[in-house]
């Protein structure tokens, strides 16, 4: 007979780690953004780099953080459903 379900403790640990990593990416993004804005750097390379950061890299990091948050929420939902189904 096939087994279905999940280990609530292990999956709760995964959910917490996903949330923590999303927060770490968000914090890192803010830190890097602040450092870049505070740094004196002029010229074509600076303009290009800042454009790439503002127009792409920062947004990509935000999407990764959001995806990790969404994954954490999906795991939390599955853990709750498993606990309800097993009565624990």
PDB file of N, CA and C in Angstrom:
ATOM      1  N   UNK A   1       0.835  -1.169   0.000  1.00  0.00           N
ATOM      2  CA  UNK A   1       0.000   0.000   0.000  1.00  0.00           C
ATOM      3  C   UNK A   1       0.892   1.248   0.000  1.00  0.00           C
ATOM      4  N   UNK A   2       0.584   2.183  -0.825  1.00  0.00           N
ATOM      5  CA  UNK A   2       1.368   3.415  -0.934  1.00  0.00           C
ATOM      6  C   UNK A   2       1.104   4.308   0.266  1.00  0.00           C
ATOM      7  N   UNK A   3       2.160   4.965   0.689  1.00  0.00           N
ATOM      8  CA  UNK A   3       2.021   5.912   1.797  1.00  0.00           C
ATOM      9  C   UNK A   3       1.827   7.312   1.228  1.00  0.00           C
ATOM     10  N   UNK A   4       0.923   8.052   1.834  1.00  0.00           N
ATOM     11  CA  UNK A   4       0.679   9.439   1.459  1.00  0.00           C
ATOM     12  C   UNK A   4       0.768  10.298   2.708  1.00  0.00           C
ATOM     13  N   UNK A   5       1.133  11.531   2.530  1.00  0.00           N
ATOM     14  CA  UNK A   5       1.179  12.443   3.660  1.00  0.00           C
ATOM     15  C   UNK A   5       2.545  13.083   3.770  1.00  0.00           C
ATOM     16  N   UNK A   6       2.837  13.600   4.952  1.00  0.00           N
ATOM     17  CA  UNK A   6       4.115  14.260   5.176  1.00  0.00           C
ATOM     18  C   UNK A   6       4.461  14.219   6.648  1.00  0.00           C
ATOM     19  N   UNK A   7       5.701  14.488   6.940  1.00  0.00           N
ATOM     20  CA  UNK A   7       6.193  14.576   8.304  1.00  0.00           C
ATOM     21  C   UNK A   7       6.020  16.023   8.745  1.00  0.00           C
ATOM     22  N   UNK A   8       5.042  16.315   9.595  1.00  0.00           N
ATOM     23  CA  UNK A   8       4.764  17.706   9.955  1.00  0.00           C
ATOM     24  C   UNK A   8       5.958  18.438  10.559  1.00  0.00           C
ATOM     25  N   UNK A   9       6.741  17.764  11.385  1.00  0.00           N
ATOM     26  CA  UNK A   9       7.877  18.431  12.010  1.00  0.00           C
ATOM     27  C   UNK A   9       8.931  18.807  10.978  1.00  0.00           C
ATOM     28  N   UNK A  10       9.246  17.878  10.095  1.00  0.00           N
ATOM     29  CA  UNK A  10      10.250  18.157   9.058  1.00  0.00           C
ATOM     30  C   UNK A  10       9.774  19.250   8.109  1.00  0.00           C
ATOM     31  N   UNK A  11       8.509  19.189   7.749  1.00  0.00           N
ATOM     32  CA  UNK A  11       7.994  20.189   6.819  1.00  0.00           C
ATOM     33  C   UNK A  11       7.836  21.552   7.489  1.00  0.00           C
ATOM     34  N   UNK A  12       7.543  21.571   8.775  1.00  0.00           N
ATOM     35  CA  UNK A  12       7.492  22.843   9.497  1.00  0.00           C
ATOM     36  C   UNK A  12       8.879  23.470   9.561  1.00  0.00           C
ATOM     37  N   UNK A  13       9.900  22.635   9.737  1.00  0.00           N
ATOM     38  CA  UNK A  13      11.275  23.141   9.721  1.00  0.00           C
ATOM     39  C   UNK A  13      11.616  23.716   8.351  1.00  0.00           C
ATOM     40  N   UNK A  14      11.179  23.038   7.301  1.00  0.00           N
ATOM     41  CA  UNK A  14      11.398  23.547   5.944  1.00  0.00           C
ATOM     42  C   UNK A  14      10.687  24.878   5.759  1.00  0.00           C
ATOM     43  N   UNK A  15       9.457  24.970   6.215  1.00  0.00           N
ATOM     44  CA  UNK A  15       8.682  26.204   6.082  1.00  0.00           C
ATOM     45  C   UNK A  15       9.382  27.369   6.783  1.00  0.00           C
ATOM     46  N   UNK A  16       9.880  27.125   7.983  1.00  0.00           N
ATOM     47  CA  UNK A  16      10.589  28.171   8.716  1.00  0.00           C
ATOM     48  C   UNK A  16      11.872  28.578   7.998  1.00  0.00           C
ATOM     49  N   UNK A  17      12.565  27.611   7.420  1.00  0.00           N
ATOM     50  CA  UNK A  17      13.800  27.932   6.699  1.00  0.00           C
ATOM     51  C   UNK A  17      13.508  28.729   5.427  1.00  0.00           C
ATOM     52  N   UNK A  18      12.446  28.370   4.733  1.00  0.00           N
ATOM     53  CA  UNK A  18      12.050  29.130   3.547  1.00  0.00           C
ATOM     54  C   UNK A  18      11.753  30.580   3.913  1.00  0.00           C
ATOM     55  N   UNK A  19      11.023  30.770   5.005  1.00  0.00           N
ATOM     56  CA  UNK A  19      10.714  32.132   5.452  1.00  0.00           C
ATOM     57  C   UNK A  19      11.984  32.882   5.849  1.00  0.00           C
ATOM     58  N   UNK A  20      12.859  32.209   6.561  1.00  0.00           N
ATOM     59  CA  UNK A  20      14.103  32.854   6.996  1.00  0.00           C
ATOM     60  C   UNK A  20      14.954  33.250   5.798  1.00  0.00           C
ATOM     61  N   UNK A  21      15.041  32.373   4.822  1.00  0.00           N
ATOM     62  CA  UNK A  21      15.848  32.675   3.637  1.00  0.00           C
ATOM     63  C   UNK A  21      15.231  33.798   2.808  1.00  0.00           C
ATOM     64  N   UNK A  22      13.915  33.843   2.739  1.00  0.00           N
ATOM     65  CA  UNK A  22      13.251  34.951   2.052  1.00  0.00           C
ATOM     66  C   UNK A  22      13.586  36.266   2.745  1.00  0.00           C
ATOM     67  N   UNK A  23      13.543  36.256   4.062  1.00  0.00           N
ATOM     68  CA  UNK A  23      13.890  37.444   4.825  1.00  0.00           C
ATOM     69  C   UNK A  23      15.342  37.837   4.637  1.00  0.00           C
ATOM     70  N   UNK A  24      16.218  36.841   4.582  1.00  0.00           N
ATOM     71  CA  UNK A  24      17.638  37.117   4.375  1.00  0.00           C
ATOM     72  C   UNK A  24      17.883  37.754   3.009  1.00  0.00           C
ATOM     73  N   UNK A  25      17.199  37.266   1.989  1.00  0.00           N
ATOM     74  CA  UNK A  25      17.349  37.840   0.649  1.00  0.00           C
ATOM     75  C   UNK A  25      16.819  39.268   0.630  1.00  0.00           C
ATOM     76  N   UNK A  26      15.697  39.501   1.279  1.00  0.00           N
ATOM     77  CA  UNK A  26      15.141  40.855   1.351  1.00  0.00           C
ATOM     78  C   UNK A  26      16.103  41.795   2.071  1.00  0.00           C
ATOM     79  N   UNK A  27      16.643  41.346   3.191  1.00  0.00           N
ATOM     80  CA  UNK A  27      17.602  42.166   3.945  1.00  0.00           C
ATOM     81  C   UNK A  27      18.861  42.435   3.137  1.00  0.00           C
ATOM     82  N   UNK A  28      19.363  41.414   2.481  1.00  0.00           N
ATOM     83  CA  UNK A  28      20.566  41.577   1.662  1.00  0.00           C
ATOM     84  C   UNK A  28      20.316  42.561   0.526  1.00  0.00           C
ATOM     85  N   UNK A  29      19.165  42.462  -0.094  1.00  0.00           N
ATOM     86  CA  UNK A  29      18.824  43.372  -1.188  1.00  0.00           C
ATOM     87  C   UNK A  29      18.804  44.817  -0.702  1.00  0.00           C
ATOM     88  N   UNK A  30      18.181  45.042   0.447  1.00  0.00           N
ATOM     89  CA  UNK A  30      18.127  46.398   1.009  1.00  0.00           C
ATOM     90  C   UNK A  30      19.526  46.902   1.357  1.00  0.00           C
ATOM     91  N   UNK A  31      20.334  46.031   1.924  1.00  0.00           N
ATOM     92  CA  UNK A  31      21.701  46.404   2.294  1.00  0.00           C
ATOM     93  C   UNK A  31      22.516  46.792   1.059  1.00  0.00           C
ATOM     94  N   UNK A  32      22.462  45.952   0.039  1.00  0.00           N
ATOM     95  CA  UNK A  32      23.204  46.233  -1.185  1.00  0.00           C
ATOM     96  C   UNK A  32      22.697  47.496  -1.869  1.00  0.00           C
ATOM     97  N   UNK A  33      21.394  47.676  -1.876  1.00  0.00           N
ATOM     98  CA  UNK A  33      20.805  48.867  -2.486  1.00  0.00           C
ATOM     99  C   UNK A  33      21.284  50.127  -1.765  1.00  0.00           C
ATOM    100  N   UNK A  34      21.291  50.066  -0.441  1.00  0.00           N
ATOM    101  CA  UNK A  34      21.766  51.203   0.335  1.00  0.00           C
ATOM    102  C   UNK A  34      23.233  51.502   0.098  1.00  0.00           C
ATOM    103  N   UNK A  35      24.043  50.459   0.037  1.00  0.00           N
ATOM    104  CA  UNK A  35      25.472  50.653  -0.220  1.00  0.00           C
ATOM    105  C   UNK A  35      25.708  51.263  -1.599  1.00  0.00           C
ATOM    106  N   UNK A  36      24.960  50.783  -2.572  1.00  0.00           N
ATOM    107  CA  UNK A  36      25.106  51.315  -3.923  1.00  0.00           C
ATOM    108  C   UNK A  36      24.684  52.773  -3.977  1.00  0.00           C
ATOM    109  N   UNK A  37      23.579  53.106  -3.338  1.00  0.00           N
ATOM    110  CA  UNK A  37      23.102  54.495  -3.351  1.00  0.00           C
ATOM    111  C   UNK A  37      24.039  55.430  -2.596  1.00  0.00           C
ATOM    112  N   UNK A  38      24.701  54.904  -1.558  1.00  0.00           N
ATOM    113  CA  UNK A  38      25.594  55.736  -0.746  1.00  0.00           C
ATOM    114  C   UNK A  38      26.980  55.903  -1.367  1.00  0.00           C
ATOM    115  N   UNK A  39      27.333  55.021  -2.265  1.00  0.00           N
ATOM    116  CA  UNK A  39      28.689  55.042  -2.845  1.00  0.00           C
ATOM    117  C   UNK A  39      28.834  56.161  -3.876  1.00  0.00           C
ATOM    118  N   UNK A  40      29.953  56.847  -3.801  1.00  0.00           N
ATOM    119  CA  UNK A  40      30.251  57.836  -4.835  1.00  0.00           C
ATOM    120  C   UNK A  40      30.822  57.084  -6.015  1.00  0.00           C
ATOM    121  N   UNK A  41      30.115  57.207  -7.134  1.00  0.00           N
ATOM    122  CA  UNK A  41      30.557  56.541  -8.354  1.00  0.00           C
ATOM    123  C   UNK A  41      29.891  57.273  -9.488  1.00  0.00           C
ATOM    124  N   UNK A  42      30.692  57.840 -10.349  1.00  0.00           N
ATOM    125  CA  UNK A  42      30.186  58.615 -11.474  1.00  0.00           C
ATOM    126  C   UNK A  42      30.736  58.050 -12.770  1.00  0.00           C
ATOM    127  N   UNK A  43      30.013  58.279 -13.837  1.00  0.00           N
ATOM    128  CA  UNK A  43      30.470  57.869 -15.157  1.00  0.00           C
ATOM    129  C   UNK A  43      29.531  56.881 -15.811  1.00  0.00           C
ATOM    130  N   UNK A  44      29.909  56.508 -17.019  1.00  0.00           N
ATOM    131  CA  UNK A  44      29.067  55.619 -17.819  1.00  0.00           C
ATOM    132  C   UNK A  44      28.905  54.246 -17.172  1.00  0.00           C
ATOM    133  N   UNK A  45      29.988  53.717 -16.598  1.00  0.00           N
ATOM    134  CA  UNK A  45      29.893  52.402 -15.949  1.00  0.00           C
ATOM    135  C   UNK A  45      28.948  52.455 -14.753  1.00  0.00           C
ATOM    136  N   UNK A  46      29.013  53.549 -13.999  1.00  0.00           N
ATOM    137  CA  UNK A  46      28.128  53.705 -12.839  1.00  0.00           C
ATOM    138  C   UNK A  46      26.673  53.770 -13.286  1.00  0.00           C
ATOM    139  N   UNK A  47      26.425  54.548 -14.302  1.00  0.00           N
ATOM    140  CA  UNK A  47      25.062  54.686 -14.816  1.00  0.00           C
ATOM    141  C   UNK A  47      24.539  53.347 -15.314  1.00  0.00           C
ATOM    142  N   UNK A  48      25.381  52.620 -16.028  1.00  0.00           N
ATOM    143  CA  UNK A  48      24.979  51.309 -16.555  1.00  0.00           C
ATOM    144  C   UNK A  48      24.704  50.334 -15.417  1.00  0.00           C
ATOM    145  N   UNK A  49      25.625  50.284 -14.453  1.00  0.00           N
ATOM    146  CA  UNK A  49      25.459  49.354 -13.349  1.00  0.00           C
ATOM    147  C   UNK A  49      24.212  49.665 -12.537  1.00  0.00           C
ATOM    148  N   UNK A  50      24.021  50.924 -12.209  1.00  0.00           N
ATOM    149  CA  UNK A  50      22.832  51.309 -11.431  1.00  0.00           C
ATOM    150  C   UNK A  50      21.544  51.004 -12.194  1.00  0.00           C
ATOM    151  N   UNK A  51      21.577  51.216 -13.486  1.00  0.00           N
ATOM    152  CA  UNK A  51      20.406  50.878 -14.303  1.00  0.00           C
ATOM    153  C   UNK A  51      20.111  49.396 -14.285  1.00  0.00           C
ATOM    154  N   UNK A  52      21.162  48.590 -14.374  1.00  0.00           N
ATOM    155  CA  UNK A  52      20.977  47.137 -14.323  1.00  0.00           C
ATOM    156  C   UNK A  52      20.491  46.701 -12.943  1.00  0.00           C
ATOM    157  N   UNK A  53      21.035  47.319 -11.905  1.00  0.00           N
ATOM    158  CA  UNK A  53      20.613  46.987 -10.546  1.00  0.00           C
ATOM    159  C   UNK A  53      19.143  47.354 -10.343  1.00  0.00           C
ATOM    160  N   UNK A  54      18.826  48.615 -10.620  1.00  0.00           N
ATOM    161  CA  UNK A  54      17.448  49.082 -10.404  1.00  0.00           C
ATOM    162  C   UNK A  54      16.453  48.437 -11.362  1.00  0.00           C
ATOM    163  N   UNK A  55      16.881  48.208 -12.579  1.00  0.00           N
ATOM    164  CA  UNK A  55      15.967  47.693 -13.595  1.00  0.00           C
ATOM    165  C   UNK A  55      15.868  46.190 -13.668  1.00  0.00           C
ATOM    166  N   UNK A  56      16.754  45.481 -12.967  1.00  0.00           N
ATOM    167  CA  UNK A  56      16.714  44.033 -13.116  1.00  0.00           C
ATOM    168  C   UNK A  56      17.095  43.259 -11.867  1.00  0.00           C
ATOM    169  N   UNK A  57      18.316  43.446 -11.424  1.00  0.00           N
ATOM    170  CA  UNK A  57      18.830  42.599 -10.342  1.00  0.00           C
ATOM    171  C   UNK A  57      18.011  42.723  -9.055  1.00  0.00           C
ATOM    172  N   UNK A  58      17.700  43.937  -8.669  1.00  0.00           N
ATOM    173  CA  UNK A  58      16.934  44.156  -7.441  1.00  0.00           C
ATOM    174  C   UNK A  58      15.545  43.513  -7.558  1.00  0.00           C
ATOM    175  N   UNK A  59      14.920  43.665  -8.692  1.00  0.00           N
ATOM    176  CA  UNK A  59      13.595  43.076  -8.912  1.00  0.00           C
ATOM    177  C   UNK A  59      13.662  41.545  -8.927  1.00  0.00           C
ATOM    178  N   UNK A  60      14.727  41.007  -9.488  1.00  0.00           N
ATOM    179  CA  UNK A  60      14.878  39.548  -9.510  1.00  0.00           C
ATOM    180  C   UNK A  60      15.035  38.994  -8.095  1.00  0.00           C
ATOM    181  N   UNK A  61      15.810  39.680  -7.289  1.00  0.00           N
ATOM    182  CA  UNK A  61      15.959  39.251  -5.901  1.00  0.00           C
ATOM    183  C   UNK A  61      14.624  39.329  -5.158  1.00  0.00           C
ATOM    184  N   UNK A  62      13.859  40.367  -5.412  1.00  0.00           N
ATOM    185  CA  UNK A  62      12.538  40.498  -4.791  1.00  0.00           C
ATOM    186  C   UNK A  62      11.628  39.354  -5.230  1.00  0.00           C
ATOM    187  N   UNK A  63      11.706  38.956  -6.493  1.00  0.00           N
ATOM    188  CA  UNK A  63      10.886  37.839  -6.974  1.00  0.00           C
ATOM    189  C   UNK A  63      11.303  36.529  -6.312  1.00  0.00           C
ATOM    190  N   UNK A  64      12.604  36.328  -6.121  1.00  0.00           N
ATOM    191  CA  UNK A  64      13.073  35.113  -5.444  1.00  0.00           C
ATOM    192  C   UNK A  64      12.550  35.089  -4.007  1.00  0.00           C
ATOM    193  N   UNK A  65      12.660  36.216  -3.306  1.00  0.00           N
ATOM    194  CA  UNK A  65      12.158  36.291  -1.932  1.00  0.00           C
ATOM    195  C   UNK A  65      10.656  36.013  -1.894  1.00  0.00           C
ATOM    196  N   UNK A  66       9.913  36.577  -2.814  1.00  0.00           N
ATOM    197  CA  UNK A  66       8.466  36.354  -2.870  1.00  0.00           C
ATOM    198  C   UNK A  66       8.146  34.891  -3.167  1.00  0.00           C
ATOM    199  N   UNK A  67       8.929  34.271  -4.043  1.00  0.00           N
ATOM    200  CA  UNK A  67       8.710  32.857  -4.364  1.00  0.00           C
ATOM    201  C   UNK A  67       8.981  31.980  -3.144  1.00  0.00           C
ATOM    202  N   UNK A  68      10.012  32.310  -2.381  1.00  0.00           N
ATOM    203  CA  UNK A  68      10.287  31.549  -1.171  1.00  0.00           C
ATOM    204  C   UNK A  68       9.180  31.727  -0.142  1.00  0.00           C
ATOM    205  N   UNK A  69       8.660  32.938  -0.025  1.00  0.00           N
ATOM    206  CA  UNK A  69       7.525  33.190   0.878  1.00  0.00           C
ATOM    207  C   UNK A  69       6.306  32.384   0.443  1.00  0.00           C
ATOM    208  N   UNK A  70       6.041  32.356  -0.856  1.00  0.00           N
ATOM    209  CA  UNK A  70       4.901  31.594  -1.371  1.00  0.00           C
ATOM    210  C   UNK A  70       5.088  30.102  -1.119  1.00  0.00           C
ATOM    211  N   UNK A  71       6.307  29.622  -1.305  1.00  0.00           N
ATOM    212  CA  UNK A  71       6.586  28.210  -1.036  1.00  0.00           C
ATOM    213  C   UNK A  71       6.393  27.905   0.443  1.00  0.00           C
ATOM    214  N   UNK A  72       6.836  28.808   1.307  1.00  0.00           N
ATOM    215  CA  UNK A  72       6.655  28.624   2.751  1.00  0.00           C
ATOM    216  C   UNK A  72       5.176  28.550   3.100  1.00  0.00           C
ATOM    217  N   UNK A  73       4.385  29.403   2.478  1.00  0.00           N
ATOM    218  CA  UNK A  73       2.941  29.389   2.742  1.00  0.00           C
ATOM    219  C   UNK A  73       2.311  28.085   2.248  1.00  0.00           C
ATOM    220  N   UNK A  74       2.743  27.605   1.091  1.00  0.00           N
ATOM    221  CA  UNK A  74       2.215  26.343   0.569  1.00  0.00           C
ATOM    222  C   UNK A  74       2.561  25.189   1.501  1.00  0.00           C
ATOM    223  N   UNK A  75       3.783  25.179   2.012  1.00  0.00           N
ATOM    224  CA  UNK A  75       4.187  24.129   2.952  1.00  0.00           C
ATOM    225  C   UNK A  75       3.344  24.224   4.227  1.00  0.00           C
ATOM    226  N   UNK A  76       3.165  25.437   4.742  1.00  0.00           N
ATOM    227  CA  UNK A  76       2.368  25.622   5.961  1.00  0.00           C
ATOM    228  C   UNK A  76       0.941  25.113   5.761  1.00  0.00           C
ATOM    229  N   UNK A  77       0.381  25.380   4.607  1.00  0.00           N
ATOM    230  CA  UNK A  77      -0.971  24.911   4.302  1.00  0.00           C
ATOM    231  C   UNK A  77      -1.020  23.384   4.283  1.00  0.00           C
ATOM    232  N   UNK A  78      -0.020  22.766   3.656  1.00  0.00           N
ATOM    233  CA  UNK A  78       0.020  21.306   3.594  1.00  0.00           C
ATOM    234  C   UNK A  78       0.226  20.685   4.969  1.00  0.00           C
ATOM    235  N   UNK A  79       1.042  21.307   5.799  1.00  0.00           N
ATOM    236  CA  UNK A  79       1.243  20.811   7.165  1.00  0.00           C
ATOM    237  C   UNK A  79      -0.069  20.883   7.933  1.00  0.00           C
ATOM    238  N   UNK A  80      -0.778  21.997   7.821  1.00  0.00           N
ATOM    239  CA  UNK A  80      -2.053  22.145   8.525  1.00  0.00           C
ATOM    240  C   UNK A  80      -3.047  21.101   8.040  1.00  0.00           C
ATOM    241  N   UNK A  81      -3.088  20.863   6.740  1.00  0.00           N
ATOM    242  CA  UNK A  81      -4.005  19.875   6.192  1.00  0.00           C
ATOM    243  C   UNK A  81      -3.648  18.463   6.685  1.00  0.00           C
ATOM    244  N   UNK A  82      -2.344  18.181   6.755  1.00  0.00           N
ATOM    245  CA  UNK A  82      -1.909  16.860   7.236  1.00  0.00           C
ATOM    246  C   UNK A  82      -2.291  16.669   8.707  1.00  0.00           C
ATOM    247  N   UNK A  83      -2.060  17.710   9.493  1.00  0.00           N
ATOM    248  CA  UNK A  83      -2.401  17.610  10.911  1.00  0.00           C
ATOM    249  C   UNK A  83      -3.901  17.441  11.112  1.00  0.00           C
ATOM    250  N   UNK A  84      -4.685  18.138  10.313  1.00  0.00           N
ATOM    251  CA  UNK A  84      -6.146  18.006  10.403  1.00  0.00           C
ATOM    252  C   UNK A  84      -6.570  16.584  10.005  1.00  0.00           C
ATOM    253  N   UNK A  85      -5.965  16.082   8.925  1.00  0.00           N
ATOM    254  CA  UNK A  85      -6.341  14.747   8.437  1.00  0.00           C
ATOM    255  C   UNK A  85      -5.956  13.644   9.412  1.00  0.00           C
ATOM    256  N   UNK A  86      -4.837  13.835  10.094  1.00  0.00           N
ATOM    257  CA  UNK A  86      -4.378  12.795  11.017  1.00  0.00           C
ATOM    258  C   UNK A  86      -4.859  13.029  12.443  1.00  0.00           C
ATOM    259  N   UNK A  87      -5.552  14.162  12.651  1.00  0.00           N
ATOM    260  CA  UNK A  87      -6.095  14.439  13.966  1.00  0.00           C
ATOM    261  C   UNK A  87      -5.080  14.798  15.008  1.00  0.00           C
ATOM    262  N   UNK A  88      -3.940  15.359  14.555  1.00  0.00           N
ATOM    263  CA  UNK A  88      -2.930  15.752  15.556  1.00  0.00           C
ATOM    264  C   UNK A  88      -2.545  17.197  15.419  1.00  0.00           C
TER     265      UNK A  88
END
